[in-house]
Amino acid sequence: MNLAMPPPRSLVLFCKVVDNFGDIGICWRLARQLHQEHGIAVTLWVDDLASFRRLCPAVQPGADVQQVDGVTVQHWRDQDGIFLPVQIADIVIEFFGCELPPGYVAAMAQCEPRPVWLNLEGLSAEKWVEGCHTLPSPHPRLPLTKHFFFPGFTAHTGGLLHEAGLQQQRRQFQGDPQISRNFLATLGVTPAEMAALKISLFCYPHAPVTALFEVWQQHGAAITCLVPEGVAVDAVEAFLGEPARPGAVRTRGALTLRVLPFVAQPDYDKVLWACDFNIVRGEDSFVRAQWAGRAFLWHIYPQDENLHHVKLRAFLQRYASASDSLTAAALLWNDAAREEAPGAQDWSMLWPRLFADLPAIAQAATHWQQKMQLHGDLTANLLKFAIAVRSAAEENKVQSAVAR
Ligand code: TRH
């Protein structure tokens, strides 16, 4: 039967910024890609324009509605009220289970056909994700069904966000050292700092940064650590002996620590591409470090009852089998090492091993990203799923009409 459903043309994405930058970082990446690569008319509702502006300086924090890179950005201030079915997009995404305006949901139920409603979940390497990806959840009162959509690391998940031209851009950047030098120079990095082992540092405040700084000071060759403004401020200021403003720099022993400005999202990719080793956190920078093809260490977002340690181990099992030192460093960095080997490791023992393994880890990173790309990219997978849901709903409708 040819159902001839027109493809979805519009999509709305609701984002509540829980904290930091990852929520809007992920939603903005998805919104841009849906528009730029798939021609979808995207509206992004977001409740925190100030955070958004940090990674996208074109955002006007005072505007209720604005166009940014072809995406309609709507300031979400918990406004509710009456929405008309004509205002409802073909695909509705709530990010991380944020609650949609009730008036919007009520209007969704009046649409014909109904919009495809997805809850885009957080990234985890745990096995259960495969069983929950794409599960339906019927609305308790209204004739609507929401589906869960999980990013992930296997073919039975939604995959990872990855733009079409990303690898080509990265290869071009990494293939020509002058491009990298020119870029780093715009951030104030000097030629001597560029010539050293370059490490970017993006972590939560509780990371054992001071211990690592101490070990890096004793390293046998120069290290440049680039830390964005606002990150690990206490440890950074203690090292610098002055406020951690962009441009602040200090050398102690082998370590030069430089504070970078917080850069626009595409430039943060370049920071990762330019460095030899990246320390990343949360979800989005964690994924971008994987696409950078360089060794990285992940500071996972902390959760109650150390649930994040389970998630960390699930990822390490998939990823870090190539290197014991990387596994040990990730456990130590996330304070998970005590659980199985109390006192067994410290940075003075671990860093030299990790440093020696960096080339092998980077090589394994290349294989990993090739493997991840086999699963397609999250944006295309999500659209494919939405089209399938829409067609299935239409087919059910036709079959029920025929049965009547
Ligand atoms: O900032 P994060 O810690 O964000 C999140 C949130 O805490 C969120 O609530 C939680 O659910 C999630 O982590 C797990 O880390 P993340 O995810 O890496 O997001 C950072 C974003 O900031 C990412 O899109 C990259 C961007 N960024 C820039 O654009 N410029 C910069 O200079 C830096 C350092 C980051």
Short mmCIF file of C-alpha atoms and ligand atoms in Angstrom, two decimals:
data_model
loop_
_atom_site.label_atom_id
_atom_site.label_comp_id
_atom_site.label_asym_id
_atom_site.label_seq_id
_atom_site.Cartn_x
_atom_site.Cartn_y
_atom_site.Cartn_z
CA MET A 1 0.00 0.00 0.00
CA ASN A 2 1.36 3.43 -0.89
CA LEU A 3 0.61 5.56 2.10
CA ALA A 4 2.09 8.67 0.48
CA MET A 5 2.69 10.40 3.80
CA PRO A 6 4.52 13.66 3.15
CA PRO A 7 7.89 13.71 4.91
CA PRO A 8 8.01 15.71 8.14
CA ARG A 9 8.99 19.31 7.46
CA SER A 10 8.92 20.97 10.85
CA LEU A 11 10.36 20.04 14.21
CA VAL A 12 10.29 21.63 17.62
CA LEU A 13 12.86 20.93 20.30
CA PHE A 14 12.24 21.82 23.95
CA CYS A 15 15.36 22.26 26.08
CA LYS A 16 15.61 23.03 29.77
CA VAL A 17 19.12 23.87 30.89
CA VAL A 18 19.60 21.81 34.04
CA ASP A 19 23.08 23.17 34.58
CA ASN A 20 26.28 24.02 32.71
CA PHE A 21 26.39 23.87 28.93
CA GLY A 22 25.70 20.31 27.83
CA ASP A 23 21.90 20.50 27.57
CA ILE A 24 21.88 23.48 25.24
CA GLY A 25 25.14 22.32 23.61
CA ILE A 26 23.51 19.08 22.47
CA CYS A 27 20.17 20.65 21.50
CA TRP A 28 21.86 23.40 19.51
CA ARG A 29 24.02 20.91 17.64
CA LEU A 30 20.98 18.78 16.80
CA ALA A 31 18.86 21.79 15.79
CA ARG A 32 21.53 23.15 13.45
CA GLN A 33 22.13 19.81 11.82
CA LEU A 34 18.42 19.12 11.28
CA HIS A 35 18.11 22.43 9.51
CA GLN A 36 21.38 22.52 7.59
CA GLU A 37 21.59 18.90 6.46
CA HIS A 38 17.93 17.91 6.26
CA GLY A 39 16.15 21.18 5.44
CA ILE A 40 13.79 20.86 8.43
CA ALA A 41 12.19 24.03 9.82
CA VAL A 42 13.39 23.86 13.42
CA THR A 43 12.17 25.80 16.44
CA LEU A 44 14.28 25.51 19.56
CA TRP A 45 12.62 26.46 22.83
CA VAL A 46 15.25 27.08 25.49
CA ASP A 47 14.93 28.52 28.97
CA ASP A 48 18.46 29.91 29.41
CA LEU A 49 19.66 32.21 26.65
CA ALA A 50 22.64 33.43 28.67
CA SER A 51 24.17 29.92 28.76
CA PHE A 52 23.28 29.48 25.10
CA ARG A 53 25.10 32.68 24.21
CA ARG A 54 28.35 31.40 25.73
CA LEU A 55 28.63 28.74 23.05
CA CYS A 56 26.83 30.68 20.31
CA PRO A 57 27.67 34.40 20.55
CA ALA A 58 25.06 35.32 17.89
CA VAL A 59 22.28 34.65 20.43
CA GLN A 60 20.59 37.80 21.77
CA PRO A 61 19.83 37.10 25.44
CA GLY A 62 16.95 39.60 25.57
CA ALA A 63 15.01 38.39 22.52
CA ASP A 64 11.80 36.41 22.92
CA VAL A 65 12.10 35.01 19.39
CA GLN A 66 15.08 35.18 17.06
CA GLN A 67 16.58 33.46 14.04
CA VAL A 68 20.03 31.98 14.57
CA ASP A 69 21.74 30.10 11.72
CA GLY A 70 18.34 29.37 10.17
CA VAL A 71 16.86 28.01 13.43
CA THR A 72 14.01 29.82 15.21
CA VAL A 73 15.03 30.25 18.82
CA GLN A 74 12.22 30.85 21.26
CA HIS A 75 12.92 31.94 24.84
CA TRP A 76 11.06 29.46 27.03
CA ARG A 77 9.84 31.18 30.17
CA ASP A 78 7.32 28.56 31.22
CA GLN A 79 4.74 30.36 29.13
CA ASP A 80 1.68 28.23 28.59
CA GLY A 81 -1.69 29.01 27.16
CA ILE A 82 -3.52 27.94 24.11
CA PHE A 83 -1.67 26.57 21.14
CA LEU A 84 -3.50 25.88 17.90
CA PRO A 85 -2.98 22.62 16.03
CA VAL A 86 -1.53 24.63 13.09
CA GLN A 87 1.28 25.78 15.41
CA ILE A 88 2.33 22.22 16.21
CA ALA A 89 5.39 20.82 14.47
CA ASP A 90 5.47 17.48 12.64
CA ILE A 91 8.05 16.20 15.13
CA VAL A 92 8.16 17.26 18.79
CA ILE A 93 11.24 16.51 20.85
CA GLU A 94 11.55 16.95 24.57
CA PHE A 95 15.14 16.84 25.66
CA PHE A 96 15.88 14.75 28.69
CA GLY A 97 12.25 14.37 29.74
CA CYS A 98 11.66 18.10 30.24
CA GLU A 99 7.95 18.71 30.61
CA LEU A 100 6.27 20.29 27.59
CA PRO A 101 3.82 23.19 28.04
CA PRO A 102 0.45 21.48 28.76
CA GLY A 103 -1.26 23.66 26.15
CA TYR A 104 1.20 22.43 23.56
CA VAL A 105 0.48 18.79 24.42
CA ALA A 106 -3.27 19.42 24.30
CA ALA A 107 -2.91 20.90 20.81
CA MET A 108 -0.74 17.95 19.73
CA ALA A 109 -3.67 15.65 20.55
CA GLN A 110 -5.90 17.61 18.17
CA CYS A 111 -3.54 17.40 15.20
CA GLU A 112 -4.25 15.18 12.24
CA PRO A 113 -1.94 13.41 11.67
CA ARG A 114 -0.55 13.50 15.19
CA PRO A 115 3.00 14.77 15.53
CA VAL A 116 5.74 12.29 16.28
CA TRP A 117 6.70 12.87 19.92
CA LEU A 118 10.14 11.83 21.08
CA ASN A 119 11.95 12.05 24.38
CA LEU A 120 15.64 12.41 23.57
CA GLU A 121 17.52 10.83 26.44
CA GLY A 122 21.05 11.15 27.83
CA LEU A 123 24.01 9.17 26.57
CA SER A 124 25.07 5.99 28.33
CA ALA A 125 27.07 2.93 27.29
CA GLU A 126 25.06 0.65 29.61
CA LYS A 127 23.51 -2.44 28.07
CA TRP A 128 19.91 -1.65 29.12
CA VAL A 129 19.86 1.33 26.77
CA GLU A 130 19.43 -0.96 23.77
CA GLY A 131 16.27 -2.45 25.32
CA CYS A 132 14.72 0.98 25.99
CA HIS A 133 15.68 2.73 22.76
CA THR A 134 12.51 3.52 20.70
CA LEU A 135 10.11 2.13 23.35
CA PRO A 136 6.64 3.69 23.19
CA SER A 137 4.99 5.36 26.16
CA PRO A 138 1.25 6.04 25.68
CA HIS A 139 -0.10 9.24 27.23
CA PRO A 140 -2.32 8.40 30.24
CA ARG A 141 -5.24 10.53 29.01
CA LEU A 142 -4.70 11.82 25.51
CA PRO A 143 -4.50 9.90 22.22
CA LEU A 144 -0.74 10.44 21.99
CA THR A 145 2.29 8.18 22.21
CA LYS A 146 5.75 9.35 23.10
CA HIS A 147 8.79 7.29 22.08
CA PHE A 148 12.12 7.18 23.87
CA PHE A 149 15.14 7.85 21.72
CA PHE A 150 18.55 7.06 23.18
CA PRO A 151 21.93 8.09 21.83
CA GLY A 152 24.49 5.36 22.19
CA PHE A 153 27.50 3.42 21.04
CA THR A 154 25.91 0.43 19.32
CA ALA A 155 23.80 -0.30 16.24
CA HIS A 156 20.78 -0.85 18.51
CA THR A 157 20.79 2.76 19.76
CA GLY A 158 20.37 6.13 18.09
CA GLY A 159 24.13 6.60 17.64
CA LEU A 160 26.05 9.82 18.27
CA LEU A 161 25.70 13.36 16.97
CA HIS A 162 28.06 13.77 14.04
CA GLU A 163 27.82 16.36 11.27
CA ALA A 164 28.33 15.31 7.65
CA GLY A 165 31.51 17.30 7.00
CA LEU A 166 33.10 16.82 10.40
CA GLN A 167 35.81 14.29 9.61
CA GLN A 168 36.88 16.11 6.50
CA GLN A 169 37.21 19.39 8.42
CA ARG A 170 39.13 17.68 11.18
CA ARG A 171 41.52 15.94 8.79
CA GLN A 172 42.19 19.20 7.00
CA PHE A 173 42.88 20.94 10.31
CA GLN A 174 45.08 18.21 11.72
CA GLY A 175 46.83 17.59 8.40
CA ASP A 176 48.32 21.07 8.22
CA PRO A 177 50.18 22.18 11.37
CA GLN A 178 50.06 25.78 10.19
CA ILE A 179 46.24 25.83 10.40
CA SER A 180 46.46 24.60 13.96
CA ARG A 181 49.18 27.13 14.85
CA ASN A 182 47.17 30.00 13.35
CA PHE A 183 44.12 28.94 15.31
CA LEU A 184 45.94 28.61 18.62
CA ALA A 185 47.58 32.00 18.04
CA THR A 186 44.10 33.59 17.93
CA LEU A 187 43.63 32.29 21.48
CA GLY A 188 46.93 33.84 22.62
CA VAL A 189 48.95 30.59 22.69
CA THR A 190 52.62 31.35 21.98
CA PRO A 191 54.86 29.35 19.59
CA ALA A 192 56.81 27.90 22.53
CA GLU A 193 53.58 26.75 24.18
CA MET A 194 52.43 25.23 20.89
CA ALA A 195 55.66 23.25 20.58
CA ALA A 196 55.04 21.49 23.92
CA LEU A 197 52.74 18.54 24.63
CA LYS A 198 49.34 20.25 24.50
CA ILE A 199 46.59 19.23 26.88
CA SER A 200 43.11 20.77 27.08
CA LEU A 201 41.38 20.63 30.44
CA PHE A 202 37.58 20.75 30.79
CA CYS A 203 36.31 19.09 33.97
CA TYR A 204 34.06 19.58 36.99
CA PRO A 205 35.41 21.42 40.04
CA HIS A 206 35.89 18.23 42.10
CA ALA A 207 38.45 16.66 39.71
CA PRO A 208 41.90 16.06 41.28
CA VAL A 209 43.42 18.82 39.16
CA THR A 210 46.02 19.97 41.68
CA ALA A 211 47.53 16.48 41.94
CA LEU A 212 47.82 16.28 38.19
CA PHE A 213 49.37 19.74 37.95
CA GLU A 214 52.02 18.62 40.46
CA VAL A 215 52.95 15.60 38.38
CA TRP A 216 52.99 17.57 35.14
CA GLN A 217 55.43 20.04 36.70
CA GLN A 218 57.86 17.12 37.10
CA HIS A 219 57.36 15.82 33.54
CA GLY A 220 60.52 15.31 31.46
CA ALA A 221 59.45 17.72 28.70
CA ALA A 222 57.36 20.86 28.44
CA ILE A 223 53.58 20.59 28.82
CA THR A 224 51.08 23.29 27.90
CA CYS A 225 47.73 22.96 29.60
CA LEU A 226 44.91 25.04 28.09
CA VAL A 227 42.00 25.55 30.42
CA PRO A 228 38.81 27.43 29.49
CA GLU A 229 37.78 30.30 31.71
CA GLY A 230 35.59 29.15 34.61
CA VAL A 231 36.93 25.58 34.74
CA ALA A 232 38.61 24.15 37.88
CA VAL A 233 38.91 27.73 39.08
CA ASP A 234 40.29 27.02 42.58
CA ALA A 235 43.09 24.75 41.36
CA VAL A 236 43.87 27.01 38.41
CA GLU A 237 44.04 30.18 40.52
CA ALA A 238 46.19 28.43 43.12
CA PHE A 239 48.63 27.51 40.35
CA LEU A 240 48.54 30.93 38.70
CA GLY A 241 48.60 32.98 41.90
CA GLU A 242 46.14 35.37 40.24
CA PRO A 243 42.52 35.38 38.98
CA ALA A 244 41.89 32.87 36.19
CA ARG A 245 41.00 35.37 33.49
CA PRO A 246 41.44 34.56 29.80
CA GLY A 247 45.08 35.23 28.90
CA ALA A 248 46.39 34.48 32.41
CA VAL A 249 49.44 32.24 32.11
CA ARG A 250 52.13 30.86 34.40
CA THR A 251 54.95 28.36 34.10
CA ARG A 252 56.09 26.21 37.00
CA GLY A 253 58.57 23.45 36.28
CA ALA A 254 57.63 21.72 33.02
CA LEU A 255 54.03 22.94 33.13
CA THR A 256 52.70 26.09 31.51
CA LEU A 257 49.07 26.71 32.36
CA ARG A 258 47.13 29.12 30.15
CA VAL A 259 43.52 30.25 30.62
CA LEU A 260 41.57 30.38 27.36
CA PRO A 261 38.41 32.34 26.72
CA PHE A 262 35.28 30.20 26.55
CA VAL A 263 35.03 29.86 22.77
CA ALA A 264 32.09 29.35 20.38
CA GLN A 265 31.11 25.71 19.94
CA PRO A 266 32.80 25.14 16.54
CA ASP A 267 36.04 26.59 17.93
CA TYR A 268 35.95 24.23 20.87
CA ASP A 269 36.21 21.37 18.36
CA LYS A 270 39.35 23.02 17.04
CA VAL A 271 40.84 23.20 20.53
CA LEU A 272 40.29 19.44 20.81
CA TRP A 273 41.79 18.82 17.35
CA ALA A 274 44.82 20.96 18.16
CA CYS A 275 45.70 19.25 21.44
CA ASP A 276 47.56 15.96 21.96
CA PHE A 277 45.45 14.95 24.93
CA ASN A 278 42.00 16.22 25.92
CA ILE A 279 40.30 16.13 29.27
CA VAL A 280 36.56 16.46 28.70
CA ARG A 281 33.38 16.12 30.70
CA GLY A 282 29.59 15.66 30.67
CA GLU A 283 28.18 14.48 27.37
CA ASP A 284 28.82 16.79 24.44
CA SER A 285 32.54 17.52 24.91
CA PHE A 286 32.97 13.81 25.67
CA VAL A 287 31.52 12.92 22.26
CA ARG A 288 33.50 15.65 20.49
CA ALA A 289 36.71 14.30 22.01
CA GLN A 290 35.88 10.94 20.45
CA TRP A 291 35.53 12.58 17.04
CA ALA A 292 38.81 14.46 17.54
CA GLY A 293 40.76 11.23 17.13
CA ARG A 294 43.08 12.05 20.02
CA ALA A 295 43.57 10.44 23.41
CA PHE A 296 41.14 11.74 25.99
CA LEU A 297 40.17 11.38 29.63
CA TRP A 298 36.51 11.69 30.61
CA HIS A 299 35.23 13.45 33.73
CA ILE A 300 31.72 12.07 33.98
CA TYR A 301 28.81 14.14 35.32
CA PRO A 302 28.38 13.09 38.97
CA GLN A 303 25.18 11.38 40.10
CA ASP A 304 23.75 10.31 43.45
CA GLU A 305 24.99 7.05 44.96
CA ASN A 306 27.89 6.98 42.50
CA LEU A 307 25.62 5.83 39.72
CA HIS A 308 27.99 7.58 37.35
CA HIS A 309 30.70 5.06 38.22
CA VAL A 310 28.53 2.32 36.71
CA LYS A 311 28.16 4.41 33.55
CA LEU A 312 31.86 5.17 33.47
CA ARG A 313 32.79 1.49 33.69
CA ALA A 314 30.23 0.59 31.03
CA PHE A 315 31.91 3.03 28.67
CA LEU A 316 35.44 1.98 29.59
CA GLN A 317 34.55 -1.63 28.91
CA ARG A 318 33.56 -0.74 25.39
CA TYR A 319 36.29 1.79 24.78
CA ALA A 320 39.44 1.45 26.81
CA SER A 321 40.31 -2.21 26.44
CA ALA A 322 43.33 -1.06 24.43
CA SER A 323 45.01 0.55 27.41
CA ASP A 324 45.17 -0.37 31.08
CA SER A 325 46.69 2.99 31.89
CA LEU A 326 43.72 4.85 30.39
CA THR A 327 41.26 2.74 32.36
CA ALA A 328 43.24 3.30 35.56
CA ALA A 329 43.49 7.05 34.88
CA ALA A 330 39.76 7.36 34.15
CA LEU A 331 38.90 5.53 37.40
CA LEU A 332 41.30 7.68 39.41
CA TRP A 333 40.19 10.94 37.77
CA ASN A 334 36.57 10.09 38.65
CA ASP A 335 37.37 8.88 42.15
CA ALA A 336 36.16 5.39 41.21
CA ALA A 337 39.52 3.65 41.75
CA ARG A 338 39.10 3.38 45.52
CA GLU A 339 36.22 0.95 45.06
CA GLU A 340 38.39 -1.84 43.68
CA ALA A 341 42.00 -0.95 44.42
CA PRO A 342 42.23 1.43 47.35
CA GLY A 343 45.50 3.36 47.36
CA ALA A 344 46.89 1.32 44.48
CA GLN A 345 47.48 4.19 42.12
CA ASP A 346 48.47 7.78 42.24
CA TRP A 347 49.22 10.23 39.46
CA SER A 348 53.00 10.07 39.90
CA MET A 349 52.84 6.36 39.00
CA LEU A 350 50.07 6.60 36.49
CA TRP A 351 50.96 9.66 34.42
CA PRO A 352 54.24 8.23 33.01
CA ARG A 353 52.40 5.07 31.94
CA LEU A 354 49.57 7.03 30.41
CA PHE A 355 51.98 9.36 28.64
CA ALA A 356 53.85 6.40 27.14
CA ASP A 357 50.55 4.94 25.93
CA LEU A 358 49.25 8.14 24.30
CA PRO A 359 50.24 7.18 20.71
CA ALA A 360 48.59 3.75 21.04
CA ILE A 361 45.50 5.29 22.63
CA ALA A 362 45.24 7.82 19.80
CA GLN A 363 45.50 5.02 17.27
CA ALA A 364 42.75 3.08 19.02
CA ALA A 365 40.69 6.30 19.02
CA THR A 366 40.77 6.31 15.23
CA HIS A 367 39.46 2.75 15.08
CA TRP A 368 36.80 3.63 17.62
CA GLN A 369 35.47 6.55 15.64
CA GLN A 370 35.38 4.49 12.46
CA LYS A 371 33.37 1.89 14.33
CA MET A 372 31.00 4.52 15.75
CA GLN A 373 30.37 5.99 12.31
CA LEU A 374 29.10 2.62 11.09
CA HIS A 375 25.99 3.26 13.22
CA GLY A 376 25.10 6.39 11.28
CA ASP A 377 24.62 9.75 12.95
CA LEU A 378 22.04 10.49 15.61
CA THR A 379 20.27 13.23 13.64
CA ALA A 380 19.69 11.07 10.55
CA ASN A 381 18.74 8.08 12.72
CA LEU A 382 16.24 10.18 14.64
CA LEU A 383 14.61 11.47 11.46
CA LYS A 384 14.45 7.98 10.01
CA PHE A 385 12.74 6.75 13.15
CA ALA A 386 10.29 9.67 13.17
CA ILE A 387 9.34 8.95 9.55
CA ALA A 388 8.81 5.27 10.40
CA VAL A 389 6.58 6.16 13.38
CA ARG A 390 4.55 8.54 11.23
CA SER A 391 4.09 5.98 8.48
CA ALA A 392 3.17 3.23 10.95
CA ALA A 393 0.53 5.49 12.54
CA GLU A 394 -0.91 6.25 9.14
CA GLU A 395 -0.96 2.59 8.17
CA ASN A 396 -2.78 1.69 11.41
CA LYS A 397 -5.33 4.36 10.68
CA VAL A 398 -5.94 3.05 7.16
CA GLN A 399 -6.22 -0.53 8.41
CA SER A 400 -8.71 0.40 11.11
CA ALA A 401 -10.80 2.27 8.50
CA VAL A 402 -10.71 -0.76 6.19
CA ALA A 403 -11.72 -3.05 9.09
CA ARG A 404 -14.70 -0.82 9.83
O1 TRH B 1 28.88 21.66 30.48
P1 TRH B 1 28.68 20.22 30.76
O2 TRH B 1 29.08 19.76 32.08
O3 TRH B 1 27.18 19.90 30.51
C1 TRH B 1 26.31 18.90 30.93
C2 TRH B 1 25.32 19.45 31.89
O4 TRH B 1 25.87 19.53 33.16
C3 TRH B 1 24.09 18.62 31.87
O5 TRH B 1 23.14 19.01 32.83
C4 TRH B 1 24.41 17.16 32.00
O6 TRH B 1 23.24 16.50 31.66
C5 TRH B 1 25.47 16.77 31.02
O7 TRH B 1 26.63 17.61 31.12
C6 TRH B 1 25.87 15.34 31.16
O8 TRH B 1 29.50 19.33 29.67
P2 TRH B 1 29.27 19.03 28.14
O9 TRH B 1 28.15 18.07 27.95
O10 TRH B 1 30.57 18.63 27.61
O11 TRH B 1 28.86 20.40 27.47
C7 TRH B 1 29.76 21.45 27.26
C8 TRH B 1 29.36 22.23 26.03
O12 TRH B 1 30.06 23.46 25.98
C9 TRH B 1 29.70 21.51 24.74
O13 TRH B 1 28.66 21.71 23.79
C10 TRH B 1 30.96 22.20 24.24
C11 TRH B 1 30.72 23.60 24.72
N1 TRH B 1 31.91 24.44 24.90
C12 TRH B 1 32.07 25.53 24.07
O14 TRH B 1 31.25 25.78 23.19
N2 TRH B 1 33.17 26.32 24.26
C13 TRH B 1 34.13 26.08 25.20
O15 TRH B 1 35.10 26.85 25.32
C14 TRH B 1 33.95 24.92 26.02
C15 TRH B 1 34.97 24.60 27.08
C16 TRH B 1 32.84 24.13 25.85
#
